[in-house]
CSV table of C-alpha atoms and ligand atoms in Angstrom, one decimal:
chain,number,residue,atom,x,y,z
A,1,MET,CA,-1.2,0.6,-45.0
A,2,ALA,CA,0.5,2.4,-42.1
A,3,LYS,CA,4.2,1.7,-41.4
A,4,THR,CA,4.8,-1.4,-39.3
A,5,ARG,CA,5.4,-0.3,-35.7
A,6,ALA,CA,6.2,-2.3,-32.6
A,7,ALA,CA,3.2,-2.4,-30.2
A,8,ILE,CA,2.9,-3.7,-26.7
A,9,THR,CA,0.3,-6.5,-26.9
A,10,ALA,CA,0.6,-7.9,-23.3
A,11,VAL,CA,2.1,-7.1,-19.9
A,12,GLY,CA,3.0,-9.1,-16.9
A,13,ALA,CA,4.7,-8.5,-13.5
A,14,TYR,CA,6.2,-10.0,-10.4
A,15,LEU,CA,6.7,-8.5,-7.0
A,16,PRO,CA,8.2,-10.3,-4.0
A,17,SER,CA,5.8,-10.7,-1.1
A,18,SER,CA,8.0,-9.3,1.6
A,19,VAL,CA,7.3,-5.6,2.4
A,20,LEU,CA,9.8,-3.2,3.8
A,21,ASP,CA,7.9,-0.2,5.1
A,22,ASN,CA,9.2,3.2,6.4
A,23,LYS,CA,8.5,2.2,10.0
A,24,THR,CA,10.8,-0.8,9.7
A,25,LEU,CA,13.5,1.4,8.1
A,26,GLU,CA,13.2,3.7,11.1
A,27,GLN,CA,14.5,0.8,13.2
A,28,MET,CA,17.4,0.2,10.8
A,29,VAL,CA,18.8,3.7,10.1
A,30,ASP,CA,18.4,7.3,11.3
A,31,THR,CA,15.3,8.2,9.3
A,32,ASN,CA,11.6,8.7,9.6
A,33,ASP,CA,8.4,8.1,7.7
A,34,GLU,CA,7.7,11.9,7.4
A,35,TRP,CA,11.1,12.6,5.8
A,36,ILE,CA,10.9,9.7,3.4
A,37,VAL,CA,7.3,10.4,2.2
A,38,SER,CA,7.8,14.2,1.8
A,39,ARG,CA,11.2,13.9,0.0
A,40,THR,CA,10.4,10.9,-2.2
A,41,GLY,CA,6.8,9.8,-2.0
A,42,ILE,CA,7.8,6.2,-1.0
A,43,GLN,CA,5.9,4.4,1.7
A,44,GLU,CA,7.1,0.8,1.2
A,45,ARG,CA,9.1,-1.4,-1.1
A,46,ARG,CA,9.2,-5.1,-1.9
A,47,ILE,CA,12.3,-7.2,-1.1
A,48,LEU,CA,13.2,-10.6,-2.5
A,49,LYS,CA,14.3,-12.6,0.5
A,50,GLU,CA,14.3,-16.2,-0.4
A,51,PRO,CA,17.8,-17.6,-0.6
A,52,GLY,CA,18.8,-18.8,-4.1
A,53,ARG,CA,16.4,-16.5,-5.8
A,54,ALA,CA,17.5,-13.3,-7.5
A,55,THR,CA,16.8,-11.1,-10.6
A,56,ALA,CA,16.4,-14.0,-13.0
A,57,TYR,CA,13.8,-15.6,-10.8
A,58,MET,CA,11.7,-12.4,-10.8
A,59,ALA,CA,12.2,-12.0,-14.6
A,60,ILE,CA,10.9,-15.6,-15.1
A,61,GLN,CA,7.9,-15.0,-12.9
A,62,ALA,CA,7.0,-11.8,-14.7
A,63,ALA,CA,7.3,-13.5,-18.1
A,64,GLN,CA,5.2,-16.4,-16.9
A,65,ASN,CA,2.6,-14.0,-15.6
A,66,LEU,CA,2.5,-12.4,-19.1
A,67,LEU,CA,2.3,-15.7,-21.0
A,68,GLU,CA,-0.6,-16.9,-18.8
A,69,LYS,CA,-2.6,-13.8,-20.0
A,70,THR,CA,-2.0,-14.6,-23.7
A,71,ARG,CA,-2.7,-17.5,-26.0
A,72,LEU,CA,1.0,-17.7,-26.7
A,73,SER,CA,3.3,-20.6,-26.0
A,74,ALA,CA,6.8,-19.8,-24.9
A,75,GLU,CA,8.0,-21.5,-28.1
A,76,ASP,CA,6.4,-18.7,-30.2
A,77,ILE,CA,8.8,-16.1,-28.7
A,78,GLU,CA,11.8,-15.3,-30.9
A,79,LEU,CA,13.8,-12.9,-28.7
A,80,ILE,CA,14.0,-12.1,-25.0
A,81,ILE,CA,15.8,-8.9,-23.8
A,82,VAL,CA,16.3,-8.4,-20.1
A,83,ALA,CA,17.0,-4.9,-19.0
A,84,THR,CA,18.8,-5.1,-15.6
A,85,ALA,CA,21.6,-3.6,-13.6
A,86,THR,CA,21.6,-6.5,-11.2
A,87,ALA,CA,22.1,-9.7,-13.2
A,88,ASP,CA,22.3,-12.9,-11.1
A,89,MET,CA,26.0,-13.3,-12.1
A,90,PRO,CA,28.5,-11.2,-14.0
A,91,VAL,CA,29.1,-12.6,-17.5
A,92,VAL,CA,26.0,-15.0,-17.4
A,93,ALA,CA,23.1,-13.4,-19.3
A,94,THR,CA,19.9,-13.3,-17.3
A,95,ALA,CA,18.0,-13.7,-20.5
A,96,ALA,CA,19.5,-17.2,-21.1
A,97,GLN,CA,18.1,-18.3,-17.7
A,98,VAL,CA,14.7,-16.9,-18.6
A,99,ILE,CA,14.7,-18.7,-21.9
A,100,THR,CA,15.5,-22.0,-20.4
A,101,ALA,CA,13.0,-21.7,-17.5
A,102,LEU,CA,10.2,-20.7,-19.9
A,103,GLY,CA,11.1,-23.4,-22.4
A,104,ALA,CA,11.4,-20.7,-25.1
A,105,LYS,CA,13.5,-23.0,-27.2
A,106,ASN,CA,13.1,-21.0,-30.4
A,107,ALA,CA,14.4,-17.8,-28.8
A,108,PHE,CA,17.7,-16.2,-28.2
A,109,GLY,CA,18.3,-13.4,-25.6
A,110,TYR,CA,20.6,-11.1,-23.9
A,111,ASP,CA,20.8,-8.5,-21.2
A,112,LEU,CA,20.8,-4.7,-21.6
A,113,GLN,CA,22.4,-2.5,-19.0
A,114,ALA,CA,21.3,1.1,-18.9
A,115,ALA,CA,20.4,1.3,-15.2
A,116,CYS,CA,17.1,3.0,-14.6
A,117,SER,CA,16.7,3.8,-18.4
A,118,GLY,CA,17.2,0.1,-19.3
A,119,PHE,CA,13.6,-0.6,-20.0
A,120,LEU,CA,13.2,2.6,-22.1
A,121,TYR,CA,16.3,1.8,-24.1
A,122,GLY,CA,15.1,-1.8,-24.4
A,123,LEU,CA,11.9,-0.5,-26.0
A,124,SER,CA,14.0,1.2,-28.6
A,125,THR,CA,16.0,-2.0,-29.3
A,126,ALA,CA,13.0,-4.3,-29.4
A,127,SER,CA,11.1,-2.0,-31.6
A,128,ALA,CA,13.9,-1.8,-34.1
A,129,TYR,CA,13.9,-5.6,-34.5
A,130,ILE,CA,10.2,-5.5,-35.2
A,131,GLU,CA,10.1,-2.5,-37.5
A,132,SER,CA,12.8,-4.1,-39.6
A,133,GLY,CA,10.7,-7.2,-40.0
A,134,ARG,CA,13.5,-9.4,-38.4
A,135,TYR,CA,11.4,-10.7,-35.5
A,136,GLN,CA,7.6,-10.7,-34.7
A,137,LYS,CA,7.5,-11.7,-31.1
A,138,VAL,CA,9.9,-10.0,-28.7
A,139,LEU,CA,9.7,-10.2,-24.9
A,140,LEU,CA,11.2,-7.2,-23.1
A,141,ILE,CA,11.7,-7.6,-19.4
A,142,GLY,CA,12.8,-5.0,-16.8
A,143,ALA,CA,14.0,-6.7,-13.6
A,144,ASP,CA,16.2,-5.6,-10.7
A,145,MET,CA,17.0,-6.9,-7.3
A,146,MET,CA,18.2,-3.6,-5.8
A,147,SER,CA,18.3,-5.1,-2.3
A,148,SER,CA,21.4,-7.0,-3.5
A,149,ILE,CA,23.4,-3.8,-4.0
A,150,VAL,CA,22.0,-1.5,-1.3
A,151,ASP,CA,23.8,-0.8,1.9
A,152,TYR,CA,21.1,-1.0,4.6
A,153,GLU,CA,23.3,1.1,6.9
A,154,ASP,CA,23.3,4.1,4.4
A,155,ARG,CA,20.1,6.1,5.0
A,156,THR,CA,20.7,8.2,1.8
A,157,THR,CA,20.1,5.2,-0.5
A,158,CYS,CA,18.5,2.3,1.4
A,159,ILE,CA,15.1,4.2,1.7
A,160,LEU,CA,14.9,4.5,-2.1
A,161,PHE,CA,15.1,1.1,-3.7
A,162,GLY,CA,13.0,-2.0,-4.0
A,163,ASP,CA,12.9,-5.3,-6.0
A,164,GLY,CA,10.6,-6.3,-8.8
A,165,ALA,CA,10.1,-7.3,-12.4
A,166,GLY,CA,7.8,-6.4,-15.3
A,167,ALA,CA,7.5,-7.8,-18.8
A,168,VAL,CA,5.9,-6.7,-22.1
A,169,LEU,CA,5.4,-8.5,-25.4
A,170,LEU,CA,6.1,-6.5,-28.5
A,171,GLU,CA,4.5,-7.5,-31.9
A,172,PRO,CA,4.1,-5.8,-35.3
A,173,ASN,CA,1.2,-3.3,-35.7
A,174,SER,CA,0.0,-1.8,-39.0
A,175,GLU,CA,-2.8,0.3,-37.6
A,176,GLY,CA,-0.6,3.2,-36.7
A,177,ASN,CA,-0.3,2.2,-33.0
A,178,GLY,CA,2.8,1.2,-31.1
A,179,TYR,CA,6.2,2.8,-30.6
A,180,ILE,CA,6.1,6.1,-32.4
A,181,ASP,CA,9.1,8.2,-31.5
A,182,GLU,CA,12.0,8.4,-29.1
A,183,TYR,CA,14.4,11.0,-27.7
A,184,LEU,CA,17.2,9.2,-26.0
A,185,ARG,CA,20.5,10.6,-24.6
A,186,SER,CA,23.5,9.6,-22.4
A,187,ASP,CA,26.3,11.4,-20.6
A,188,GLY,CA,29.3,9.7,-19.0
A,189,VAL,CA,29.6,12.5,-16.4
A,190,GLY,CA,27.1,10.6,-14.4
A,191,LYS,CA,29.6,8.0,-13.2
A,192,LEU,CA,30.8,10.6,-10.7
A,193,HIS,CA,27.4,10.9,-9.1
A,194,LEU,CA,25.7,7.5,-9.2
A,195,GLY,CA,27.0,4.0,-9.6
A,196,ILE,CA,28.9,1.1,-8.0
A,197,ALA,CA,32.6,1.7,-7.8
A,198,ALA,CA,34.0,-1.8,-7.6
A,199,GLY,CA,33.3,-5.2,-9.0
A,200,GLY,CA,33.8,-4.2,-12.6
A,201,SER,CA,37.0,-4.2,-14.8
A,202,LEU,CA,38.1,-0.9,-13.4
A,203,LEU,CA,38.2,-2.0,-9.8
A,204,PRO,CA,37.9,-5.8,-9.5
A,205,ALA,CA,36.7,-7.2,-6.2
A,206,SER,CA,39.3,-7.4,-3.4
A,207,THR,CA,39.3,-7.6,0.3
A,208,ASP,CA,39.8,-3.8,0.3
A,209,THR,CA,36.9,-3.0,-2.0
A,210,VAL,CA,34.7,-5.1,0.3
A,211,ALA,CA,36.0,-3.5,3.5
A,212,GLU,CA,35.4,-0.1,1.9
A,213,LYS,CA,31.8,-0.9,0.9
A,214,LYS,CA,32.6,-0.2,-2.7
A,215,HIS,CA,30.2,-2.9,-4.0
A,216,TYR,CA,27.2,-0.9,-2.8
A,217,ILE,CA,25.4,1.8,-4.8
A,218,TYR,CA,26.5,5.3,-4.2
A,219,GLN,CA,24.6,8.4,-5.1
A,220,ASP,CA,25.1,12.2,-4.8
A,221,GLY,CA,21.3,12.7,-4.4
A,222,GLN,CA,21.1,16.4,-5.0
A,223,VAL,CA,23.2,16.4,-8.1
A,224,VAL,CA,21.3,13.5,-9.6
A,225,PHE,CA,18.0,15.1,-8.6
A,226,LYS,CA,18.9,18.3,-10.6
A,227,PHE,CA,20.1,16.3,-13.7
A,228,ALA,CA,17.0,14.1,-13.5
A,229,VAL,CA,14.5,17.0,-13.2
A,230,THR,CA,16.1,19.0,-16.1
A,231,HIS,CA,16.8,16.2,-18.5
A,232,MET,CA,13.7,14.0,-18.1
A,233,ALA,CA,11.4,17.1,-18.4
A,234,ASP,CA,13.4,18.3,-21.5
A,235,ALA,CA,13.1,14.8,-23.1
A,236,ALA,CA,9.3,14.6,-22.4
A,237,GLU,CA,8.8,18.1,-23.8
A,238,GLN,CA,10.8,17.2,-26.9
A,239,ILE,CA,8.6,14.2,-27.5
A,240,MET,CA,5.5,16.5,-27.3
A,241,LEU,CA,6.9,19.1,-29.6
A,242,ARG,CA,8.2,16.7,-32.2
A,243,ASN,CA,4.8,14.9,-32.4
A,244,GLN,CA,2.8,18.1,-32.1
A,245,LEU,CA,1.0,16.8,-29.0
A,246,THR,CA,-0.8,19.3,-26.8
A,247,ASN,CA,-1.1,18.6,-23.1
A,248,SER,CA,-4.7,17.5,-23.5
A,249,GLU,CA,-3.7,15.0,-26.2
A,250,VAL,CA,-1.3,13.3,-23.8
A,251,SER,CA,-3.3,10.4,-22.2
A,252,TYR,CA,-0.8,9.4,-19.6
A,253,LEU,CA,2.8,10.0,-18.4
A,254,VAL,CA,4.5,6.7,-17.5
A,255,SER,CA,7.7,7.8,-15.9
A,256,HIS,CA,10.5,6.1,-14.1
A,257,GLN,CA,9.7,6.0,-10.4
A,258,ALA,CA,12.8,7.4,-8.6
A,259,ASN,CA,11.2,10.3,-6.7
A,260,LYS,CA,7.7,11.7,-6.7
A,261,ARG,CA,9.1,15.3,-6.9
A,262,ILE,CA,11.0,14.5,-10.1
A,263,ILE,CA,7.9,13.0,-11.7
A,264,ASP,CA,5.8,16.0,-10.6
A,265,ALA,CA,8.4,18.4,-12.2
A,266,THR,CA,8.2,16.5,-15.5
A,267,ALA,CA,4.4,16.5,-15.5
A,268,LYS,CA,4.5,20.3,-14.7
A,269,ARG,CA,6.8,21.0,-17.7
A,270,MET,CA,4.4,18.9,-19.9
A,271,GLY,CA,1.4,20.8,-18.5
A,272,ILE,CA,-0.6,17.7,-17.8
A,273,VAL,CA,-3.1,17.2,-15.0
A,274,GLU,CA,-2.4,15.0,-12.0
A,275,GLU,CA,-4.9,12.3,-13.1
A,276,LYS,CA,-2.7,11.6,-16.2
A,277,VAL,CA,0.5,11.0,-14.1
A,278,LEU,CA,0.7,7.4,-13.2
A,279,MET,CA,2.5,6.5,-10.0
A,280,ASN,CA,3.2,3.4,-7.9
A,281,ILE,CA,6.4,4.7,-6.2
A,282,GLU,CA,4.5,4.7,-2.9
A,283,ARG,CA,4.2,0.9,-2.9
A,284,TYR,CA,7.4,-0.2,-4.7
A,285,GLY,CA,10.0,2.5,-4.4
A,286,ASN,CA,12.6,2.6,-7.2
A,287,THR,CA,12.9,-0.8,-8.8
A,288,THR,CA,15.4,0.6,-11.5
A,289,ALA,CA,14.7,-1.2,-14.8
A,290,ALA,CA,11.3,-2.6,-13.6
A,291,THR,CA,9.5,0.7,-12.7
A,292,ILE,CA,8.1,1.3,-16.2
A,293,PRO,CA,6.8,-2.2,-17.0
A,294,LEU,CA,5.4,-2.4,-13.4
A,295,LEU,CA,3.4,0.9,-14.1
A,296,LEU,CA,2.2,-0.5,-17.4
A,297,ASN,CA,1.0,-3.6,-15.6
A,298,ASP,CA,-0.6,-1.8,-12.7
A,299,PHE,CA,-2.5,0.7,-14.9
A,300,GLU,CA,-3.2,-1.5,-18.0
A,301,HIS,CA,-6.9,-1.5,-17.1
A,302,LEU,CA,-7.0,2.3,-17.9
A,303,PHE,CA,-5.4,2.2,-21.3
A,304,LYS,CA,-7.5,2.4,-24.5
A,305,LYS,CA,-6.5,1.8,-28.1
A,306,GLY,CA,-4.9,4.9,-29.5
A,307,ASP,CA,-4.0,6.5,-26.1
A,308,ASN,CA,-0.9,8.6,-26.3
A,309,ILE,CA,1.4,7.4,-23.6
A,310,VAL,CA,4.6,9.4,-22.9
A,311,VAL,CA,7.3,7.1,-21.3
A,312,SER,CA,10.3,8.8,-19.6
A,313,ALA,CA,13.3,7.7,-17.6
A,314,PHE,CA,16.5,8.9,-16.0
A,315,GLY,CA,19.3,6.8,-14.5
A,316,ALA,CA,22.9,6.0,-13.8
A,317,GLY,CA,25.4,6.7,-16.6
A,318,PHE,CA,23.8,9.2,-16.9
A,319,THR,CA,21.1,7.7,-19.3
A,320,TRP,CA,17.8,9.3,-20.0
A,321,GLY,CA,15.1,9.9,-22.5
A,322,ALA,CA,11.4,9.8,-23.4
A,323,ALA,CA,9.3,8.0,-26.0
A,324,LEU,CA,5.8,8.1,-27.4
A,325,LEU,CA,3.7,5.0,-27.4
A,326,LYS,CA,0.2,4.8,-29.0
A,327,TRP,CA,-1.4,2.1,-27.0
A,328,ALA,CA,-2.6,-0.8,-29.2
A,329,TYR,CA,-5.5,-2.5,-27.4
A,330,ASN,CA,-8.3,-2.0,-25.0
A,331,SER,CA,-7.4,-3.9,-21.9
A,332,LYS,CA,-10.8,-5.7,-21.8
A,333,ASP,CA,-10.3,-7.2,-25.3
B,401,UT7,O1,16.7,6.3,-10.4
B,401,UT7,C1,18.1,6.7,-10.5
B,401,UT7,C2,18.2,8.2,-10.4
B,401,UT7,N1,18.1,8.6,-9.1
B,401,UT7,C3,17.3,9.7,-8.7
B,401,UT7,O2,16.6,10.2,-9.6
B,401,UT7,C4,17.4,10.2,-7.3
B,401,UT7,C5,17.6,11.7,-7.3
B,401,UT7,N2,17.7,12.2,-5.9
B,401,UT7,C6,16.7,12.3,-5.0
B,401,UT7,O3,15.7,11.7,-5.3
B,401,UT7,C7,16.9,13.0,-3.8
B,401,UT7,O4,18.1,13.8,-3.9
B,401,UT7,C8,17.0,12.2,-2.5
B,401,UT7,C9,15.6,11.6,-2.2
B,401,UT7,C10,18.0,11.1,-2.7
B,401,UT7,C11,17.4,13.0,-1.3
B,401,UT7,O5,16.5,14.1,-1.1
B,401,UT7,P1,17.0,15.6,-1.0
B,401,UT7,O6,15.8,16.5,-0.8
B,401,UT7,O7,17.9,15.9,-2.2
B,401,UT7,O8,17.8,15.6,0.4
B,401,UT7,P2,19.3,15.9,0.6
B,401,UT7,O9,20.2,14.9,0.0
B,401,UT7,O10,19.5,17.3,0.2
B,401,UT7,O11,19.4,15.9,2.2
B,401,UT7,C12,18.7,16.8,3.0
B,401,UT7,C13,18.9,16.4,4.5
B,401,UT7,C14,20.4,16.2,4.8
B,401,UT7,O12,20.6,16.7,6.1
B,401,UT7,P3,21.2,18.2,6.4
B,401,UT7,O13,22.6,18.2,5.7
B,401,UT7,O14,20.3,19.1,5.7
B,401,UT7,O15,21.3,18.3,7.8
B,401,UT7,C15,20.6,14.8,4.8
B,401,UT7,O16,21.6,14.3,5.6
B,401,UT7,O17,18.3,15.2,4.8
B,401,UT7,C16,19.2,14.3,5.3
B,401,UT7,N3,18.9,12.9,5.0
B,401,UT7,C17,18.0,12.2,5.6
B,401,UT7,N4,17.2,12.5,6.7
B,401,UT7,C18,16.4,11.5,7.1
B,401,UT7,C19,19.3,12.2,3.9
B,401,UT7,N5,18.8,11.0,3.9
B,401,UT7,C20,17.9,11.0,4.9
B,401,UT7,C21,17.0,10.0,5.4
B,401,UT7,N6,16.2,10.3,6.5
B,401,UT7,N7,16.8,8.8,4.8
């Protein structure tokens, strides 16, 4: 019998209904549709606007969407991990809110913060629990309300980000499918180039930090771009080499959606054709921890049992990496 692996057995998603398109952004900052599309590939993003709703709300909706597609009850779930950089509140774990709202009374849960790599790192964490035999049903959610930390007067960041949530269920698989390999790395140099300066223990909130707009995300785009292109492509290439995968044996690239040009560079290094490069950045922008599960949800209908899916991400920290998933089911099953 093959080694027990952790396989994705269901997916779900939630996107707010409000659309922020490039034309609307043209009214807000000095930008234009042509610049945004040619530099990033983004045409529109979703924004969560209803007062009183934030990341936990989207995570709950994505989890409920997933549960509706399965025969599972929330009580069957043992662990819920929420990858997010925008928890509803500091200190309070988003996962606890999700557990209570779902009625997952036999589960415990916590948040995982690795910015745009949060979902990828979460796959590693969730898979380890399953491979060890400790838990059999783990819900991994990637959810971010980027609109809560974006300065809509800063044209260098406000055009990039959107809100959303995606969820996957991981269960044991003994057919050789599931989470096969990972190549994950981190480098603290990233704090100079991408992050939020205030509101943490280093620089707690004060009237000064608010006046200086230090609670918004900052990014040195060009530096981050260069790191992202180099490291994400390296990681994806490592995964192919370590698993002796040729470009024709890769079924799909499911990459973090930060910039179409970064994804194209990764695909080029892997030598894979355009049809295998899955993208929805044009509709949702960069939803941070939600990009990868949103792609899995949008393109689930394409996936067949045994497909080799390379997942890759790059984000603040810096955090980055790639993983190999052998898809475990035919979506029509
Ligand atoms: O997910 C987390 C990781 N994040 C990333 O992976 C993002 C990585 N970085 C990027 O994707 C790109 O660097 C950006 C999309 C953020 C920017 O694209 P770029 O091609 O690197 O542009 P740039 O920063 O070099 O700016 C080029 C020009 C500048 O003007 P000058 O100095 O050449 O006159 C900018 O001021 O474009 C200007 N610019 C804009 N123009 C119109 C910057 N933002 C805008 C804008 N609209 N929104």
